[in-house]
Structure formats: structure tokens, C-alpha cells
PDB file of C-alpha atoms and ligand atoms in Angstrom:
ATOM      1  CA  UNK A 200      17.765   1.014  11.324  1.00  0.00           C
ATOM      2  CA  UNK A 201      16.625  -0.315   7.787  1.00  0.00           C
ATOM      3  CA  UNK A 202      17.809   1.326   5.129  1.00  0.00           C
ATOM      4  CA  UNK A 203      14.471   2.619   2.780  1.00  0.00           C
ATOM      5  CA  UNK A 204      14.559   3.241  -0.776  1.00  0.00           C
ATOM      6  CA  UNK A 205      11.308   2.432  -1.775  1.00  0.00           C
ATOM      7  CA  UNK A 206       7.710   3.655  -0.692  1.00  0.00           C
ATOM      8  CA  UNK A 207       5.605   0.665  -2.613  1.00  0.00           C
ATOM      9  CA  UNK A 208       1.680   1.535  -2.618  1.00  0.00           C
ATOM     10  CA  UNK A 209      -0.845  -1.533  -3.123  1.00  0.00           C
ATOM     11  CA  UNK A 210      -4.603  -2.117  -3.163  1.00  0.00           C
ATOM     12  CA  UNK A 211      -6.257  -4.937  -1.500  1.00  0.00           C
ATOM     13  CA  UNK A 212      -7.878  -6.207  -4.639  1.00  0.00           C
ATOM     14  CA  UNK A 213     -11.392  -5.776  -3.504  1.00  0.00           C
ATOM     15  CA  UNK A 214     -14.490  -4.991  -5.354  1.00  0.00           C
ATOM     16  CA  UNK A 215     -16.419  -2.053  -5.119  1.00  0.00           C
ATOM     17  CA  UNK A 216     -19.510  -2.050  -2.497  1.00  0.00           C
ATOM     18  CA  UNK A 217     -17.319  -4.612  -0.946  1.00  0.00           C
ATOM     19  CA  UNK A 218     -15.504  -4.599   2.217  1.00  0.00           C
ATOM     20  CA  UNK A 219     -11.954  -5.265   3.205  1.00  0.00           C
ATOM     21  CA  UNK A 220     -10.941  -3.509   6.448  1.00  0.00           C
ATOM     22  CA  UNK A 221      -7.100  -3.627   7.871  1.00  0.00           C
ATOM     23  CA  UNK A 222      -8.237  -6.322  10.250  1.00  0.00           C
ATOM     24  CA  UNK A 223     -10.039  -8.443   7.468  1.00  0.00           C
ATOM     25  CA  UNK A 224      -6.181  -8.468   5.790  1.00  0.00           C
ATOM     26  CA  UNK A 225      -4.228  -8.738   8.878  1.00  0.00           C
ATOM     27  CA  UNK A 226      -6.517 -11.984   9.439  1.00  0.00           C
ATOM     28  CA  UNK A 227      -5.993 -13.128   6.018  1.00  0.00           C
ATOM     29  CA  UNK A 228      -2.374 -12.817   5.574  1.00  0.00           C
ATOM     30  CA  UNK A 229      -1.849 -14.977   9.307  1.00  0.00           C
ATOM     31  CA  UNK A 230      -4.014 -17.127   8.411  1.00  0.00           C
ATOM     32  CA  UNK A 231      -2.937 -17.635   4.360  1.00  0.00           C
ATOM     33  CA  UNK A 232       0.443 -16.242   4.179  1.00  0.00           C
ATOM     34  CA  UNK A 233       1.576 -17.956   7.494  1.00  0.00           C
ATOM     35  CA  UNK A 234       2.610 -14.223   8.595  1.00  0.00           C
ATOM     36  CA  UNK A 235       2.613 -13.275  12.649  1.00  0.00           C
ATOM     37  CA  UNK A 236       0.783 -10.093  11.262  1.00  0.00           C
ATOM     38  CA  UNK A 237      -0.294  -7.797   8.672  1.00  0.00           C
ATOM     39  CA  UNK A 238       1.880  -7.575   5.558  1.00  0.00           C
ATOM     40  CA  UNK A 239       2.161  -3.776   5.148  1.00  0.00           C
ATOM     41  CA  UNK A 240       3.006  -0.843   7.211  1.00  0.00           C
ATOM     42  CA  UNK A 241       0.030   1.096   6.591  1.00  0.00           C
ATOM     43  CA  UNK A 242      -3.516   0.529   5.720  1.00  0.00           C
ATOM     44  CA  UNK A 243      -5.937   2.743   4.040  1.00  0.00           C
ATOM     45  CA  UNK A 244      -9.429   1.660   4.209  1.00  0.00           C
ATOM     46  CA  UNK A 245     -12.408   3.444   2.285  1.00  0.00           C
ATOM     47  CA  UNK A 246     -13.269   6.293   4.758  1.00  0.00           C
ATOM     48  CA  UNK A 247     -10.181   7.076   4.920  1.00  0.00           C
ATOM     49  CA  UNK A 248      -9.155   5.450   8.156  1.00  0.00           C
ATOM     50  CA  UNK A 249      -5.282   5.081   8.574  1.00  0.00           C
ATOM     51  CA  UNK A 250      -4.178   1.672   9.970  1.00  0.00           C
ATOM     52  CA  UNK A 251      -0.723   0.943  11.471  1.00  0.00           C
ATOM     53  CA  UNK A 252       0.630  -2.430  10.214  1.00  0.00           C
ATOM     54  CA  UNK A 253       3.454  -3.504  11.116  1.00  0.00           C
ATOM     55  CA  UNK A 254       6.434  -1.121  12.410  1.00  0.00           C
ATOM     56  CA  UNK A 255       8.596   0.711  10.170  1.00  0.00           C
ATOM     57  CA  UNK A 256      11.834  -1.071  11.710  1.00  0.00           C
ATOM     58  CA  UNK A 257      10.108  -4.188  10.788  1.00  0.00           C
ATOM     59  CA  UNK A 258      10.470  -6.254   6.932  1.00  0.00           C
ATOM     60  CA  UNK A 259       7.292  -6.605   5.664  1.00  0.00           C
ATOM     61  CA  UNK A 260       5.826  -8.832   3.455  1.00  0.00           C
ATOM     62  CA  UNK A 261       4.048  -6.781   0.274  1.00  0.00           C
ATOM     63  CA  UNK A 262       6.545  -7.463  -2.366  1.00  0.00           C
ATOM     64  CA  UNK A 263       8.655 -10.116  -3.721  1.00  0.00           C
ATOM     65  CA  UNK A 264      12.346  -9.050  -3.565  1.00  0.00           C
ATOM     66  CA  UNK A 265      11.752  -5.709  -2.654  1.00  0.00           C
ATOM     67  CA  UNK A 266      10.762  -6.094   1.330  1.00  0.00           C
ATOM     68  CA  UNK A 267      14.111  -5.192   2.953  1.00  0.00           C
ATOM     69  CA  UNK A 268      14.488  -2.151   1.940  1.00  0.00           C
ATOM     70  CA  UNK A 269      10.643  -0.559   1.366  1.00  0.00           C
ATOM     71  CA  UNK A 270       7.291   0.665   3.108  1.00  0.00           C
ATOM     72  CA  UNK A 271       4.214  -1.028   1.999  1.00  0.00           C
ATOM     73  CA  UNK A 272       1.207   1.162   1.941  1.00  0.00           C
ATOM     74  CA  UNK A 273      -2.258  -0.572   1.069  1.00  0.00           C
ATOM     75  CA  UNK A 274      -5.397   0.858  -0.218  1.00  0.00           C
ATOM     76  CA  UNK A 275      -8.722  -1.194   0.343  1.00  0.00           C
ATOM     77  CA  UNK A 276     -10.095  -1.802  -2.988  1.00  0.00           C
ATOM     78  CA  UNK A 277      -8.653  -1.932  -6.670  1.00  0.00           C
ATOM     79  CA  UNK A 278     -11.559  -3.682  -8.941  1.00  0.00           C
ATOM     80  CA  UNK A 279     -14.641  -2.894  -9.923  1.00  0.00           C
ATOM     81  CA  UNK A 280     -17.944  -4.556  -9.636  1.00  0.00           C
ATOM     82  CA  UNK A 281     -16.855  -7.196 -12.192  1.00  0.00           C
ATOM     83  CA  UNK A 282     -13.720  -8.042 -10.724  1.00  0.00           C
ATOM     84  CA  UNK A 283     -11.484  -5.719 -13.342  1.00  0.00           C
ATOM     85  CA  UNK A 284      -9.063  -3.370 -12.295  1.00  0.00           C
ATOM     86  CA  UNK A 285     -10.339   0.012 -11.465  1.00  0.00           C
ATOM     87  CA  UNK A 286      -9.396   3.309  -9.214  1.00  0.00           C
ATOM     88  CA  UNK A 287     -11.493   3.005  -6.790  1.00  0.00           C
ATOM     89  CA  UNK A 288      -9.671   5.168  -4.753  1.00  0.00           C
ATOM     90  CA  UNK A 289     -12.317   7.647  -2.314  1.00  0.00           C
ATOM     91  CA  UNK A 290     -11.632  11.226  -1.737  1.00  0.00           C
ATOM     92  CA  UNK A 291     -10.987   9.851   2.103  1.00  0.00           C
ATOM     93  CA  UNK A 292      -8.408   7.763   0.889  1.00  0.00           C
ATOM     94  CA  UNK A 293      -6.643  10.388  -1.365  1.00  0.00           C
ATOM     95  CA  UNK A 294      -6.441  12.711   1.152  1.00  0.00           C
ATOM     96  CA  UNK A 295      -5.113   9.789   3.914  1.00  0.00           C
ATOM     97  CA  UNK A 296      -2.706   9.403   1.316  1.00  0.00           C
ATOM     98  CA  UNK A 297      -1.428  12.572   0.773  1.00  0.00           C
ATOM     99  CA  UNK A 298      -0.849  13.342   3.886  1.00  0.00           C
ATOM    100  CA  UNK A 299       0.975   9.751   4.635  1.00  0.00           C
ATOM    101  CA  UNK A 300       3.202   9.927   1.806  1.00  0.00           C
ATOM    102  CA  UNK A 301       4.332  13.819   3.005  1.00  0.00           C
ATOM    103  CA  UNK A 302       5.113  12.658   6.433  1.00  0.00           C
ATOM    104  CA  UNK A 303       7.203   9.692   4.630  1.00  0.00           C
ATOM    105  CA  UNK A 304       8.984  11.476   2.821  1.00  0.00           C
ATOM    106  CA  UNK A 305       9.904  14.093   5.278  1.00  0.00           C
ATOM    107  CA  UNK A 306      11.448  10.982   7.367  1.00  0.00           C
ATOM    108  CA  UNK A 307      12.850   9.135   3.889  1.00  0.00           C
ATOM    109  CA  UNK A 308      13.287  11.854   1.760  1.00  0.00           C
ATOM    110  CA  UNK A 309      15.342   9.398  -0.499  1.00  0.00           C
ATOM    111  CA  UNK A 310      12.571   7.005  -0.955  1.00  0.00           C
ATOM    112  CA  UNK A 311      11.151   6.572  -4.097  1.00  0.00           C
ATOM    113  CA  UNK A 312       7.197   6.622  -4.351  1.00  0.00           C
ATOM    114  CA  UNK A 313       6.511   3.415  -6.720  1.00  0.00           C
ATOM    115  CA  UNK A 314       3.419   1.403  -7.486  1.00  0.00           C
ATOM    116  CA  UNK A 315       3.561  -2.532  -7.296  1.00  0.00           C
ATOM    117  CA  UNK A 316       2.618  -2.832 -10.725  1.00  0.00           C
ATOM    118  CA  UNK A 317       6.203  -0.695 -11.559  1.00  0.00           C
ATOM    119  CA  UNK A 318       8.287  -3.527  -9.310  1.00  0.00           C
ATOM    120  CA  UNK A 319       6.099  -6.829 -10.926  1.00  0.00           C
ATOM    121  CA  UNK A 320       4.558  -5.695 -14.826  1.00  0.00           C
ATOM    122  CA  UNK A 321       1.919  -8.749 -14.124  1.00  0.00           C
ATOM    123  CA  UNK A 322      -0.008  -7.292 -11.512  1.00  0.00           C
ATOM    124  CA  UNK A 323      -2.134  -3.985 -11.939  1.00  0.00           C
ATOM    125  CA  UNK A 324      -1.970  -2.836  -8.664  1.00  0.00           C
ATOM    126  CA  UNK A 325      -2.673  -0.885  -7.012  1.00  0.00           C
ATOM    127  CA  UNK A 326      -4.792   0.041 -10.442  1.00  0.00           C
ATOM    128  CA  UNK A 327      -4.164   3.494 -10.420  1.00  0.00           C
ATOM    129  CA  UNK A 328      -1.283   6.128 -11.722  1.00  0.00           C
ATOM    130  CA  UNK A 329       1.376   6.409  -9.124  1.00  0.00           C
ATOM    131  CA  UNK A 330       3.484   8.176 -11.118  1.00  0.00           C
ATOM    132  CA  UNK A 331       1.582  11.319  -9.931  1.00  0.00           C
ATOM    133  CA  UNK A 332       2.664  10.933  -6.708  1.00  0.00           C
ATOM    134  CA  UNK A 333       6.112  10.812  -7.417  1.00  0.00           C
ATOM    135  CA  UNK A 334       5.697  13.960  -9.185  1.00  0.00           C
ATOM    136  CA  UNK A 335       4.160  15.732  -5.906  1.00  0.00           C
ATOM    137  CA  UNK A 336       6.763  14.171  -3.753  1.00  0.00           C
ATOM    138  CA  UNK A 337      10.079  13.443  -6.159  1.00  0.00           C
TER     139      UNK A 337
HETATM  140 ZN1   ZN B  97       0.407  -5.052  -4.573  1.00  0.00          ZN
END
């Protein structure tokens, strides 16, 4: 069994009225990031859909240093329609969430909810406030 301390929550970096679906990035990173499959664990897309990445027992690849020992969660989306940073986040996806993070926690209760941008200051994602999450599930 790994050993989780961190629950690190992403976007895909996709801009609104576009379209990134779990597959689209599980394509991407074999095909870019020379992985054998989808960097995170889970995978939110717009409507809300929940998509299994990789397994829990299983490293992933979301963020540099910090892969042993965390969950990577992804939200499709994270800019706006010119590219910036935004919360794009849906209702859909806030409730997927939600209800993701509770089961986590309830199976890591020691994990610590964290955004990427908290791990690496030079990236916004997943360009929202995470912080509120850690206060719903300290
Ligand atoms: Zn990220």
C-alpha cells in the first residue's frame, strides 16, 4: 500500500466552449508524456462525469516531486475564452467533486486537500481556491 498525504486537484488547462474529455488526456499524456496511461487518478469532465485514471495503488504522474505519495484529481477546463486563467468549474463538476473528495477522505483521512498551484507557485492551476475545500474536509 502507498502511503497518501496529499489529495492534489488540477485542471486540464482548457478553454471554455472547448472540449477536453478523460480520453482526449489519457491520449495526450501516452502519446506526449511517454506515459502507459492517464496521469491522474480521477477525471472530472464538464457534466460532471467521473473518470477512473489510473488505480489508487498506482504512482501517477500529475506533479513533480510530489507523485509517490498523492492522488491526482483533474478538472476539464481552467481558462477562459482568451486563454487566461479562470474557474470554470460547472455545478456538475462541483458536485462530482464534493462527493469524490468525501469518499477520499473517508479512506485517507490524513490526506491533505491541496491545489497544484500550492505545490509549484508558477502554475495557476487548477485556477480556482482550494483552500475551501480543505476547510470542508480538514
Ligand atoms: Zn496541475
Amino acid at each position: 500500500m502507498r502511503t497518501i498525504t496529499l489529495i492534489i486537484i488540477h485542471c486540464s488547462a482548457t478553454r471554455e466552449g472547448k472540449r477536453y474529455t478523460a480520453e482526449d488526456c489519457k491520449l495526450d499524456h501516452i502519446g506526449h508524456k511517454h506515459c502507459t496511461d492517464i496521469g491522474y487518478h480521477f477525471y472530472i469532465e464538464k457534466d460532471g462525469k467521473k473518470v477512473e485514471g489510473r488505480p489508487i495503488e498506482q504512482v501517477g504522474a500529475h506533479c513533480l516531486h510530489h507523485n509517490s505519495h498523492s492522488i491526482g484529481i483533474c478538472l476539464e477546463g481552467g481558462y477562459n475564452k482568451d486563454g487566461e486563467p479562470a474557474d470554470t468549474r460547472t455545478g456538475a463538476q462541483m458536485i462530482t467533486l464534493m462527493e469524490l473528495l468525501s469518499e477520499l477522505k473517508e479512506q485517507y483521512p490524513h490526506a491533505l486537500i491541496v491545489g497544484h498551484y500550492e505545490l509549484n507557485p508558477e502554475k495557476p492551476c487548477p485556477c480556482f481556491d482550494v483552500s475551501e475545500y480543505r476547510q470542508l474536509f480538514p
